[in-house]
Coordinates of C-alpha atoms and ligand atoms in Angstrom, one line a residue:
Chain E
X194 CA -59.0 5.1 -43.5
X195 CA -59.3 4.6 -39.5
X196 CA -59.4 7.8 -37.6
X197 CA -57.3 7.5 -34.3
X198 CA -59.1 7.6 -30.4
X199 CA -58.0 10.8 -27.9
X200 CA -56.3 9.4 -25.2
X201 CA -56.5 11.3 -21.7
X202 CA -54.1 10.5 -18.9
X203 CA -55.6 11.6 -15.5
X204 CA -53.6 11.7 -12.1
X205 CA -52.2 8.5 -13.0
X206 CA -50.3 6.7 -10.0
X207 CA -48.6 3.2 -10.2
X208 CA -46.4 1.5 -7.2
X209 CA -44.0 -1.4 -7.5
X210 CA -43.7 -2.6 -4.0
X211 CA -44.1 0.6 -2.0
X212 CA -42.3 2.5 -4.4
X213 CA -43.5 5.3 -7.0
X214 CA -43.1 4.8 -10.3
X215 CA -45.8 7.0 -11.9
X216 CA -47.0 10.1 -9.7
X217 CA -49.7 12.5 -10.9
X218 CA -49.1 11.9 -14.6
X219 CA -51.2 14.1 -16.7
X220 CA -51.5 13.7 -20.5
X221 CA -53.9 14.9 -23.1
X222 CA -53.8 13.3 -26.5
X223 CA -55.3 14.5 -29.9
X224 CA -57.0 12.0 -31.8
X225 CA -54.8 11.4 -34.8
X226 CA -51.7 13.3 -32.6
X227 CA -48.3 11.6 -32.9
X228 CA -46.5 12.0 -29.5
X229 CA -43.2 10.8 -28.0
X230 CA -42.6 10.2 -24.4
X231 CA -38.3 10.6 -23.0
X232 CA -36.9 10.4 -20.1
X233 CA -34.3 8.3 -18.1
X234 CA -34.1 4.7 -18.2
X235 CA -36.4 4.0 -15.2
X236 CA -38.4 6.6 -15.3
X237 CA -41.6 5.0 -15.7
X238 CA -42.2 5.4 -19.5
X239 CA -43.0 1.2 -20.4
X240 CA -45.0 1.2 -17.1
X241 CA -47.3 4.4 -18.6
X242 CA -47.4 2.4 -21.9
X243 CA -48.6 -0.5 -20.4
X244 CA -51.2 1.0 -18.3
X245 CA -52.7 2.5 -21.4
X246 CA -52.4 -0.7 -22.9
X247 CA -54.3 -2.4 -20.1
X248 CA -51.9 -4.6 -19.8
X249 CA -51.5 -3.5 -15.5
X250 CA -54.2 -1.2 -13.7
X251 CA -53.0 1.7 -12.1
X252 CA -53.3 2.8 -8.2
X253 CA -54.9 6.2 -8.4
X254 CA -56.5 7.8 -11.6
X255 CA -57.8 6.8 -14.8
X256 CA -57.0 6.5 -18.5
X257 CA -59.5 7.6 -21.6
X258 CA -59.4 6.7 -24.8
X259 CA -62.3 8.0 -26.8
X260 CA -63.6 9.3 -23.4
X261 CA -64.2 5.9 -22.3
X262 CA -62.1 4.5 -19.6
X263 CA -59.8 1.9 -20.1
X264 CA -60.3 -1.9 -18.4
X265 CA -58.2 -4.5 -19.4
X266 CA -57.4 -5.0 -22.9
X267 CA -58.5 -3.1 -25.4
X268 CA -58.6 -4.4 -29.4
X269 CA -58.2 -0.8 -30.9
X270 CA -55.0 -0.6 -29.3
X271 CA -51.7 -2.5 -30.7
X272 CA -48.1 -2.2 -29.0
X273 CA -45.1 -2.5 -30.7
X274 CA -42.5 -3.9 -28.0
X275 CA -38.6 -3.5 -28.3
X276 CA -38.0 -6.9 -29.3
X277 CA -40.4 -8.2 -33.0
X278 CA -41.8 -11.1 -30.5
X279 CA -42.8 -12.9 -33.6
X280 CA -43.6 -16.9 -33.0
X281 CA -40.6 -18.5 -34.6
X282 CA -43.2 -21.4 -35.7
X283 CA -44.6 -19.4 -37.8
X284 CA -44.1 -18.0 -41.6
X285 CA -44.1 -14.3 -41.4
X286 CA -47.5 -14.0 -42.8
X287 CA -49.0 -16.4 -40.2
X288 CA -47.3 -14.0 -37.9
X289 CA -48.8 -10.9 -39.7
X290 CA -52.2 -13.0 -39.4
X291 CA -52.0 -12.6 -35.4
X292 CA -53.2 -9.2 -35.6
X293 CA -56.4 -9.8 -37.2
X294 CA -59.5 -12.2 -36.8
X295 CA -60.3 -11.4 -41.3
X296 CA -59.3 -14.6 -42.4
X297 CA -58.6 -12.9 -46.2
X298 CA -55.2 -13.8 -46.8
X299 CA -55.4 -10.3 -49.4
X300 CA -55.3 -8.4 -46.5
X301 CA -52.2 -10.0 -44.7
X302 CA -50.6 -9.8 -48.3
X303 CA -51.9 -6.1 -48.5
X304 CA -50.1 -5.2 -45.1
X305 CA -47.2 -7.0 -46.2
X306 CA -46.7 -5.1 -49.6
X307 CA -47.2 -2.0 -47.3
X308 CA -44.3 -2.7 -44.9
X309 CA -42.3 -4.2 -48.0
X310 CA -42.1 -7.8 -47.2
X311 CA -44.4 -9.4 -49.5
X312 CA -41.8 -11.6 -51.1
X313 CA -40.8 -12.7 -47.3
X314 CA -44.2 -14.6 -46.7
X315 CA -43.7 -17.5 -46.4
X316 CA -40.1 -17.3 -45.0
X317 CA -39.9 -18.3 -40.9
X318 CA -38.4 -15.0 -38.9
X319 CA -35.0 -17.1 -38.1
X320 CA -34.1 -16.0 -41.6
X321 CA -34.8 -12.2 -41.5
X322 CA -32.7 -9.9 -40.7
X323 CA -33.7 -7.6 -37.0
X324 CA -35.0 -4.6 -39.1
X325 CA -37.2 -6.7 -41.3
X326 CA -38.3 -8.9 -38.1
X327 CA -39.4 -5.2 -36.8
X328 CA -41.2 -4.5 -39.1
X329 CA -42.8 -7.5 -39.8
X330 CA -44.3 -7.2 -36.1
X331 CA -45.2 -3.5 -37.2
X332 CA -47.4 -5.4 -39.8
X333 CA -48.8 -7.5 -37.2
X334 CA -49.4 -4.2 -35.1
X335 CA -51.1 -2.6 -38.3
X336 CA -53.4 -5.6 -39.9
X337 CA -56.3 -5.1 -37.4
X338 CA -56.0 -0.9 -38.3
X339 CA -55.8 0.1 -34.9
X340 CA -56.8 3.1 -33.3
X341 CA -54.2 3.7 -31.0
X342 CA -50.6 2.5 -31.2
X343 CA -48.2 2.1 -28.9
X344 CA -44.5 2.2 -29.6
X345 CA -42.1 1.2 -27.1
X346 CA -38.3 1.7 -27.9
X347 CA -39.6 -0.7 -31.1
X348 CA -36.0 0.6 -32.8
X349 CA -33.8 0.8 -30.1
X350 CA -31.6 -2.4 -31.5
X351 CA -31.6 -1.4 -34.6
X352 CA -28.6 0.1 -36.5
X353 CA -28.7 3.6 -37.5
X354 CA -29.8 3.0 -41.3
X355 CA -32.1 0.7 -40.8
X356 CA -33.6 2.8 -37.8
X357 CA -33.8 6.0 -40.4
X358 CA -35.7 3.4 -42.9
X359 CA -38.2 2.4 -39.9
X360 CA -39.0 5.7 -39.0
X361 CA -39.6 7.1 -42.4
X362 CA -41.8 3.8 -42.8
X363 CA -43.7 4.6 -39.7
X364 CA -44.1 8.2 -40.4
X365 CA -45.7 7.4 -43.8
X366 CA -47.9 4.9 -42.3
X367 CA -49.0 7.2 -39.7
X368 CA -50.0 9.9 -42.4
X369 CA -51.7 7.6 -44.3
X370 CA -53.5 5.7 -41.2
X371 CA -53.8 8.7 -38.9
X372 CA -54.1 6.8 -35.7
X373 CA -52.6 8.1 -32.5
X374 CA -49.0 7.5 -32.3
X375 CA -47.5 7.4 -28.4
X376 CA -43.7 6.3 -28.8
X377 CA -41.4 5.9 -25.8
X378 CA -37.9 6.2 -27.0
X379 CA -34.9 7.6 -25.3
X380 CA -33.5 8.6 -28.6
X381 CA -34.1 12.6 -28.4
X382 CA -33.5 13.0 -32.7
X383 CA -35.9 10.1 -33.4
X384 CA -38.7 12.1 -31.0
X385 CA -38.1 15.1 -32.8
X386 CA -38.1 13.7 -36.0
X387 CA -41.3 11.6 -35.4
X388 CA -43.4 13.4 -33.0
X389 CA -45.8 16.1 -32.9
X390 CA -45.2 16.8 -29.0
X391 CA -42.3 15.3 -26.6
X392 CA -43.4 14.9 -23.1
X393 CA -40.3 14.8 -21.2
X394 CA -41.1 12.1 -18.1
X395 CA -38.5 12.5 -15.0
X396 CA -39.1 10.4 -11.5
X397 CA -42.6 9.5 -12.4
X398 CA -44.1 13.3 -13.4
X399 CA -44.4 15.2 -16.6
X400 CA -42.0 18.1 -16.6
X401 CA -41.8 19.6 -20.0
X402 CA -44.1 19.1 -23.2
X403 CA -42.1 20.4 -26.1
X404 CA -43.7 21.4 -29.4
X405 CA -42.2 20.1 -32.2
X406 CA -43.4 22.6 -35.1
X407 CA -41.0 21.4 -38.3
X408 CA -42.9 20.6 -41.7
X409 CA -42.7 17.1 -42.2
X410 CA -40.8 15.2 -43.2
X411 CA -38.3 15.6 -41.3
X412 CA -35.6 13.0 -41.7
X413 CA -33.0 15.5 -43.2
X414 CA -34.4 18.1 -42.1
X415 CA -31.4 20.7 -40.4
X416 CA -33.8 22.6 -37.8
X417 CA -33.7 19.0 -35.8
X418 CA -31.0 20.5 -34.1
X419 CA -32.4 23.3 -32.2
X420 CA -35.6 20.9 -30.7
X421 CA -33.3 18.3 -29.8
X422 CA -30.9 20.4 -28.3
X423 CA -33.8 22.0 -26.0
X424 CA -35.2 18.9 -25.0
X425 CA -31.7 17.4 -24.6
X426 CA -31.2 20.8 -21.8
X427 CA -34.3 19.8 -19.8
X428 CA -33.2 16.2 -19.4
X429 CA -30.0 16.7 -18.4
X430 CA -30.6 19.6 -16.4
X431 CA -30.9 18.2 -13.0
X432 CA -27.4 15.9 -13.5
X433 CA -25.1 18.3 -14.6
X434 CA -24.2 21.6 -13.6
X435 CA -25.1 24.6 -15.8
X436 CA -21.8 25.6 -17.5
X437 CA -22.5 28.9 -17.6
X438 CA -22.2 28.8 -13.6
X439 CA -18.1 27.2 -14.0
X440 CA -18.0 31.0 -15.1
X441 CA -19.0 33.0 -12.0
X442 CA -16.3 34.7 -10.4
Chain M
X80 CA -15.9 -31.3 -46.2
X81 CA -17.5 -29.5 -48.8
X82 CA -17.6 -32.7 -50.6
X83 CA -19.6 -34.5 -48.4
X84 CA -22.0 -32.2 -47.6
X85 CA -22.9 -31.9 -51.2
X86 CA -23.2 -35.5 -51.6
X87 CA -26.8 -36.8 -50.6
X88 CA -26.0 -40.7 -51.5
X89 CA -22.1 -40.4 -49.5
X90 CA -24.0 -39.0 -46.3
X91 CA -26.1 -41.8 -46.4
X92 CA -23.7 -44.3 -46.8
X93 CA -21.1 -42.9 -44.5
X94 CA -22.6 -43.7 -41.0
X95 CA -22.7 -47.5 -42.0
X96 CA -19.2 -48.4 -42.5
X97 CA -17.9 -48.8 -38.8
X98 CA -21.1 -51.5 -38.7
X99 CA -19.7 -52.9 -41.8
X100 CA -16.4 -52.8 -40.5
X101 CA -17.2 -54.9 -37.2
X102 CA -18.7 -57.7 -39.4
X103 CA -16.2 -57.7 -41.5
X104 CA -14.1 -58.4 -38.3
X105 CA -16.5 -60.6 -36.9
X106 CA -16.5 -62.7 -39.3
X107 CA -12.7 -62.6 -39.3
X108 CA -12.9 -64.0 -36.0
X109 CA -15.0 -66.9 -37.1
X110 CA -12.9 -68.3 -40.3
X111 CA -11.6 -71.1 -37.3
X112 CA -14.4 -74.0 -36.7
X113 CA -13.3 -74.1 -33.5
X114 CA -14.4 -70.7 -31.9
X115 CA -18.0 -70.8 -33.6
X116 CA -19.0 -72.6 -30.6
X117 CA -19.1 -69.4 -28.4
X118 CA -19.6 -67.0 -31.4
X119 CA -21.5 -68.1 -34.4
X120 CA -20.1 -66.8 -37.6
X121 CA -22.2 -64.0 -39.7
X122 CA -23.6 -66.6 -42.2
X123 CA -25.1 -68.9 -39.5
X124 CA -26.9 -66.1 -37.9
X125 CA -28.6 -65.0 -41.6
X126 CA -29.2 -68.7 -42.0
X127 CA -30.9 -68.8 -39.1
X128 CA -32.7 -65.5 -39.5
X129 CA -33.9 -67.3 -42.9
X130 CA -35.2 -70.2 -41.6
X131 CA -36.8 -68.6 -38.9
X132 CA -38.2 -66.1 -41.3
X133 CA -39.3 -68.8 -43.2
X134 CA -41.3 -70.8 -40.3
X135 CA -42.9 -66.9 -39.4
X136 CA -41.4 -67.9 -36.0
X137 CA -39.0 -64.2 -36.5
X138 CA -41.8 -62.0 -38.0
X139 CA -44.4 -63.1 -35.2
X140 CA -41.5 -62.3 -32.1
X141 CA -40.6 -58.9 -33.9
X142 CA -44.1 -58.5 -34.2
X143 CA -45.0 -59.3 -30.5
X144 CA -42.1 -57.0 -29.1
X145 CA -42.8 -54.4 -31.4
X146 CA -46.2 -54.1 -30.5
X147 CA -45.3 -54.3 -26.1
X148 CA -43.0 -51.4 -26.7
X149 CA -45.0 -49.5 -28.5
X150 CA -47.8 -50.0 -26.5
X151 CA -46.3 -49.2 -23.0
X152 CA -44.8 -46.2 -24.9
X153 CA -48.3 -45.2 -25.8
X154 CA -50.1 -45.7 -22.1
X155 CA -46.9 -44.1 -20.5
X156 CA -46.2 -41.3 -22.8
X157 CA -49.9 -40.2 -23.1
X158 CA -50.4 -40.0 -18.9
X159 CA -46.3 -38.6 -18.8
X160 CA -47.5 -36.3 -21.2
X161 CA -51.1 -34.9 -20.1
X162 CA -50.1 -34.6 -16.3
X163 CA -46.4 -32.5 -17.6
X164 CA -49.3 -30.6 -19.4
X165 CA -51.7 -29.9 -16.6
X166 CA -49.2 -29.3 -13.8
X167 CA -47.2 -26.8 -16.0
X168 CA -50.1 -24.9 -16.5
X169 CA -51.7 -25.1 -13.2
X170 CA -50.0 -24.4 -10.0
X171 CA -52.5 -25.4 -7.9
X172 CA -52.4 -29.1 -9.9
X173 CA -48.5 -29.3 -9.6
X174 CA -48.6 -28.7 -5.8
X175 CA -50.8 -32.1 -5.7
X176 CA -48.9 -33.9 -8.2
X177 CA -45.6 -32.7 -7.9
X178 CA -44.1 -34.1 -4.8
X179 CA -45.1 -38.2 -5.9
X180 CA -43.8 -37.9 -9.5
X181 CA -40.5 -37.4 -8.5
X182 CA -40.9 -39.9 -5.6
X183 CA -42.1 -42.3 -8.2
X184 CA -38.8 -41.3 -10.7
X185 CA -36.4 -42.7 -8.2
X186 CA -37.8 -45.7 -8.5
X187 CA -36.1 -47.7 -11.8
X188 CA -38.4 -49.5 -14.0
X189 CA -36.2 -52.6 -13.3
X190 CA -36.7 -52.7 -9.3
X191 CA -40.7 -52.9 -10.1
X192 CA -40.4 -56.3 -12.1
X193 CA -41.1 -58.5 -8.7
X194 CA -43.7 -56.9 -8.1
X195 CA -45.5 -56.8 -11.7
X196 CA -45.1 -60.5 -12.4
X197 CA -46.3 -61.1 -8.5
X198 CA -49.8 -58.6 -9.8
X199 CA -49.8 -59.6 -13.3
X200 CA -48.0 -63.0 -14.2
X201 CA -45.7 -63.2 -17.2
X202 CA -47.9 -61.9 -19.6
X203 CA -48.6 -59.1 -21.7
X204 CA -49.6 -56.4 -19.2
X205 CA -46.4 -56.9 -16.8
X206 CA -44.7 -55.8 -19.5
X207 CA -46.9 -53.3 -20.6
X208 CA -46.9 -51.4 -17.9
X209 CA -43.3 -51.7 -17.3
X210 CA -42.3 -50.2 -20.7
X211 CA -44.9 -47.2 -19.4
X212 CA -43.4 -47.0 -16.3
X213 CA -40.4 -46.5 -17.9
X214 CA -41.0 -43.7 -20.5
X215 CA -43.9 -42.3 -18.4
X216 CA -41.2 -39.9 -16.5
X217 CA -38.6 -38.4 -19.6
X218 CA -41.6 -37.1 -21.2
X219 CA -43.5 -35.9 -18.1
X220 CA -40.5 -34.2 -17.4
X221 CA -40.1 -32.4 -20.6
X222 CA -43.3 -31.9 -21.5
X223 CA -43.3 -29.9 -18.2
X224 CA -40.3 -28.2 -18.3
X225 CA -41.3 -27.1 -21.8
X226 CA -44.5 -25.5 -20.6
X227 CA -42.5 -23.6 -17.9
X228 CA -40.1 -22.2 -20.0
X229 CA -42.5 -20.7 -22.4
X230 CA -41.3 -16.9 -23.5
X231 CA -43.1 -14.6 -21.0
X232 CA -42.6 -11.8 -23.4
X233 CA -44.9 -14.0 -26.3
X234 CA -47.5 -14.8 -23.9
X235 CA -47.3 -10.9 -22.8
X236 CA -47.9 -10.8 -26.5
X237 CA -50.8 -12.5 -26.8
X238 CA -52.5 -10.9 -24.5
X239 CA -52.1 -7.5 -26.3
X240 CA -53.6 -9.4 -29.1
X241 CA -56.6 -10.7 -27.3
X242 CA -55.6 -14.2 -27.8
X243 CA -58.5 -16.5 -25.7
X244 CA -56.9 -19.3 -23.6
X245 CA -57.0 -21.8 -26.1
X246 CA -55.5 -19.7 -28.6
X247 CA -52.6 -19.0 -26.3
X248 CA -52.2 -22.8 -25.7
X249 CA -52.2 -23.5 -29.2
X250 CA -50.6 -20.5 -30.8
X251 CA -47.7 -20.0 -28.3
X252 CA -47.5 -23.0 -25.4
X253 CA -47.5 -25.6 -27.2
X254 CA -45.4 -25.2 -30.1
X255 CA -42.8 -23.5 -27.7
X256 CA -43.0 -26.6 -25.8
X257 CA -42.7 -28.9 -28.6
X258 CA -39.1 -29.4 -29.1
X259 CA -38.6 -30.7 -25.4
X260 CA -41.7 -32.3 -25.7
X261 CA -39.9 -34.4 -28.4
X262 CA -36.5 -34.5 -26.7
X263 CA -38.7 -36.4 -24.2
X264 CA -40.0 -39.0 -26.8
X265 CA -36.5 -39.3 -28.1
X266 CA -35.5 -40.4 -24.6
X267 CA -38.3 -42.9 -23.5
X268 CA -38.0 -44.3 -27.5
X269 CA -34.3 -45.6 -25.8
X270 CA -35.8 -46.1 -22.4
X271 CA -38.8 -48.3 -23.9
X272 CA -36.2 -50.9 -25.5
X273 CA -34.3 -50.9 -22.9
X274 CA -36.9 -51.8 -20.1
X275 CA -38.8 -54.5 -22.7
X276 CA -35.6 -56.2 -23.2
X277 CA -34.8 -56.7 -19.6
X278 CA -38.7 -57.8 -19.1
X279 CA -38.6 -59.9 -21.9
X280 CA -35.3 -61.7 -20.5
X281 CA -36.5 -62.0 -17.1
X282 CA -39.9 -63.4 -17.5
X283 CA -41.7 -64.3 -20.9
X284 CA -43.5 -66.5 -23.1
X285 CA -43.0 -64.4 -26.6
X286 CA -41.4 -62.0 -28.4
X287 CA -37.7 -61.9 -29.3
X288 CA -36.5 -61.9 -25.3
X289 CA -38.3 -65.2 -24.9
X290 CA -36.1 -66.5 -28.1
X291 CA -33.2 -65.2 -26.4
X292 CA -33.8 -67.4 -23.4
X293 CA -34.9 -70.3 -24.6
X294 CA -31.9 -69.9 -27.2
X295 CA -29.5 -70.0 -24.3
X296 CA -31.2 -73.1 -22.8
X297 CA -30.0 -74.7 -25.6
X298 CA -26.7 -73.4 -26.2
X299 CA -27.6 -72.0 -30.1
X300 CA -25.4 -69.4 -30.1
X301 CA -26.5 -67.9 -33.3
X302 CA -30.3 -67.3 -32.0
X303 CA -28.7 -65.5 -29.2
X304 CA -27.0 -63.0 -31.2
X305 CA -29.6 -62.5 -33.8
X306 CA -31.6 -61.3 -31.0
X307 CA -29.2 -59.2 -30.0
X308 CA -28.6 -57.8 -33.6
X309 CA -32.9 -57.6 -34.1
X310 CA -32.8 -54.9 -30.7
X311 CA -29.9 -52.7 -32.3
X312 CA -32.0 -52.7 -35.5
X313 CA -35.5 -51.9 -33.7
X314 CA -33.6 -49.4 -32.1
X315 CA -32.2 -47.2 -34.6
X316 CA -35.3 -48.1 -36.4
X317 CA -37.4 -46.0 -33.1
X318 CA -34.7 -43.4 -33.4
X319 CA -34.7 -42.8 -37.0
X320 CA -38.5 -42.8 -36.5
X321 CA -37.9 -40.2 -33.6
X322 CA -36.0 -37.7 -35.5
X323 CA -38.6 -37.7 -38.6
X324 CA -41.2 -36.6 -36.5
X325 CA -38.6 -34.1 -35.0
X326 CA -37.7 -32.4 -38.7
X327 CA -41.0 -32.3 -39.3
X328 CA -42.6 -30.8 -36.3
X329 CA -39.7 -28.6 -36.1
X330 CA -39.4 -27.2 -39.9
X331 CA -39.0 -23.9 -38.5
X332 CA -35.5 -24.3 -36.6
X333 CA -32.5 -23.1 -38.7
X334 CA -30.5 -26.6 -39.0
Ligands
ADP23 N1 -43.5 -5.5 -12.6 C1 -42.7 -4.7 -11.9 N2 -42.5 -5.0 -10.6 C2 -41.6 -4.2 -9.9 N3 -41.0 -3.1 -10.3 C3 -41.3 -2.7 -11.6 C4 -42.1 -3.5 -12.5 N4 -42.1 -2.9 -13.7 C5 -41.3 -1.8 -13.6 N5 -40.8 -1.7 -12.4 C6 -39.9 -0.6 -11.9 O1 -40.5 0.6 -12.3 C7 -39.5 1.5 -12.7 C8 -39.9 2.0 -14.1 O2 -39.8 1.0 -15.0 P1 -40.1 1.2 -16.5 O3 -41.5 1.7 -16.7 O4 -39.8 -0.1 -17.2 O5 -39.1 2.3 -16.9 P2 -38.6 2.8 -18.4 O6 -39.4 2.2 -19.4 O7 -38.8 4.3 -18.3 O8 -37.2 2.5 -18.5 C9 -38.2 0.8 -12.7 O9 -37.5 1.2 -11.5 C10 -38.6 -0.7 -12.6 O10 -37.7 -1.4 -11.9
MG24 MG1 -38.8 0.8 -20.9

């Protein structure tokens, strides 16, 4: 078992072309912690994924993981993107083989069984339906047991079962794997259900970190509700008006 | 439908009747003695195609064309291919190149043939170089526009994965490329033919143009079109060739 990295978010600033995406984000991350980033559409959440990714280097502050600052690339860390970008050329345990320089084909079977593909292996992704392509990039994230992993609306296409499969799936993975968990979604329920904390990103800042302290699992679990209802508040606070002020005479 | 589809040997068949149909009516056309002067009847041509068969005269003209075409396919394709190679992945390289390949596209392989036989004479290398003249720009241009059009979001991909330059080119550029790559080669497989024949025709001392002229020197109508019918073949032969390669490069694509 792979213990996850920290991962410390200091002052982090990024421009596009004069403008602010990121401003002064501050984030401290548990080793092992599973968070979830929301906020609008535009608010900056892929760009902070990326940063930490290495992937783009930011204008002002810096990024730690395991108290070393991140340059470039960094092989601990995988990303699971929206879309599976799996390499249509390629059976899916070829694909699954991406993510990891052990040339063992046990292990890419091994991941496999784990995600529940196994019998899929030597199938090309054009056959496979968009849940199991997911997940078959999820495998390709896991194989090289990553430290940190970044998850970037990875189930926002997905349709509502198959998106309560994937996140049951990678809950149990996490528990079993333990590394740190950072997902971006803009699907409130899925934070609450998945996350430890929800930082609530709005015009480039953090303005909220909600604690999420249900038992796990929590995929039927009732108390969702409240959680997602607070977080929901914060977010939408700014756009609409507070109902209770329709009542002041 | 359904029927055919099922049916290996029918699909096989199928696409051969309308060729059997227009002998069939060719040789209609011929039952009167008198109009085989300008059109030979089916059975002289495969008498002819015997005998020549016979003499090796057919086999070493097949063999001599066969081997041009492929030739100035090889020269052509292989420079089309490694310069649509280098100046899709290099910038800098395209701005240098860029500009005189499509300059030199404008030009048809045809309007160069003064000028080859002027350099080279009739022999081998005119036509050589002609036939990769010809095929040198559909592949350039796909192999080119192939590279371009590689998915950002897999090469973003590989870089998450740590993939080293030659991995990205081998586990994401190329293979993405292939397919136009090979719509390229289908192309220039027509092109080639196309530019020998007229070659051949023009200037010559071999190969099955050279039997076309000299045929027509002499009025035997039924070398003439057995030339003509040996290009169709070679034709779909390259084609069929082409589209082998295609299936199997391309085992991936839902058909
Ligand atoms: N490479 C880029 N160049 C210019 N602007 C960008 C680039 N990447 C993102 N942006 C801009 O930054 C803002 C935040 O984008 P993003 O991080 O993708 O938001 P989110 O993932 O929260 O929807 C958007 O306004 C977007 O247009
Ligand atoms: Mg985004």
């Amino acid at each position: 078992m792979t213990e996850g990295f920290s991962l410390a978010i200091h002052s982090i600033e990024k421009n596009f072309d004069q403008v602010k995406v990121l401003k002064k984000i501050e984030m401290t991350i548990r080793a092992g912690e599973f968070v979830a980033i929301v906020g609008h559409s535009g608010s900056g959440k892929s760009t902070l994924l990326r940063l930490i990714a290495g992937l783009e280097e930011s204008d002002e502050g810096e990024i730690l993981i395991d108290q070393k600052k991140v340059q470039g690339i960094n092989p601990q860390v995988r990303y699971l993107f929206q879309e599976p970008r799996l390499l249509p050329w390629k059976t899916v345990a070829a694909n699954v083989q991406l993510g990891t320089e052990e040339q063992d084909s046990r292990v890419v079977l091994d991941t496999l069984e784990k995600i529940g593909l196994a019998d899929k292996k030597d199938i090309y992704p054009d056959k496979l339906s968009g849940g199991q392509k997911q997940r078959v990039s999820l495998a390709r994230a896991l194989i090289g047991q990553p430290r940190i992993l970044l998850l970037d609306e990875p189930l926002g296409a997905l349709d509502a079962l198959t998106r309560m499969e994937m996140q049951n799936l990678i809950e149990s993975i996490w528990v079993e794997q333990r590394f740190t968990a950072v997902l971006v979604t803009h699907d409130v329920e899925e934070a609450v259900t998945l996350a430890d904390r929800v930082f609530i990103i709005e015009d480039g800042i953090v303005i909220e970190v909600v604690e999420i302290t249900l038992s796990r699992p929590r995929i039927v679990s009732n108390d969702k509700t409240y959680f997602t209802n607070a977080i929901l508040k914060k977010i939408l606070r700014k756009n609409q008006p507070d109902p209770a002020e329709d009542y002041v005479i | 439908m359904k029927y055919i589809k099922k049916h290996q040997a029918l699909r096989m068949i199928i696409p051969w009747l309308v060729p059997l149909l227009l002998i069939f009516f060719w040789y209609e056309a011929t039952l009167h003695p008198s109009d085989t002067l300008l059109l030979p009847s089916p059975s002289e041509v495969v008498d002819r195609a015997i005998a020549m068969l016979k003499t090796g005269e057919l086999q070493n003209y097949i063999f001599v064309s066969t081997k041009r075409a492929f030739m100035g396919f090889f020269i052509g394709g292989l420079i089309g291919f490694v310069l649509g190679l280098i100046n899709g992945l290099s910038v800098t390289i395209n701005l240098f190149f860029n500009t005189t390949v499509q300059m030199l596209r404008n030009i048809p392989a045809l309007a160069i043939i003064p000028l080859m036989i002027i350099w080279f004479g009739i022999g081998e290398e005119m036509k050589v170089i002609l036939v990769a003249f010809g095929v040198f720009f559909p592949i350039y241009a796909n192999t080119y526009h192939g590279i371009k059009s590689v998915d950002q979001d897999l090469l973003e991909m590989g870089s998450v994965y740590g993939f080293s330059r030659f991995s990205m080119f081998k586990n994401i550029i190329f293979p993405s490329a292939l397919s136009s790559i090979l719509v390229g080669v289908r192309l220039s497989l027509g092109i080639m033919w196309l530019v020998l024949i007229a070659a051949e025709t023009v200037a010559t001392d071999a190969g099955i143009g050279y039997m076309a002229m000299t045929a027509r020197g002499l009025m035997q109508m039924d070398k003439v079109v057995l030339s003509i019918i040996l290009y169709a073949l070679l034709g779909k032969l390259s084609d069929v060739l082409a589209s082998i390669v295609e299936k199997r490069c391309l085992r991936w694509k839902k058909i």
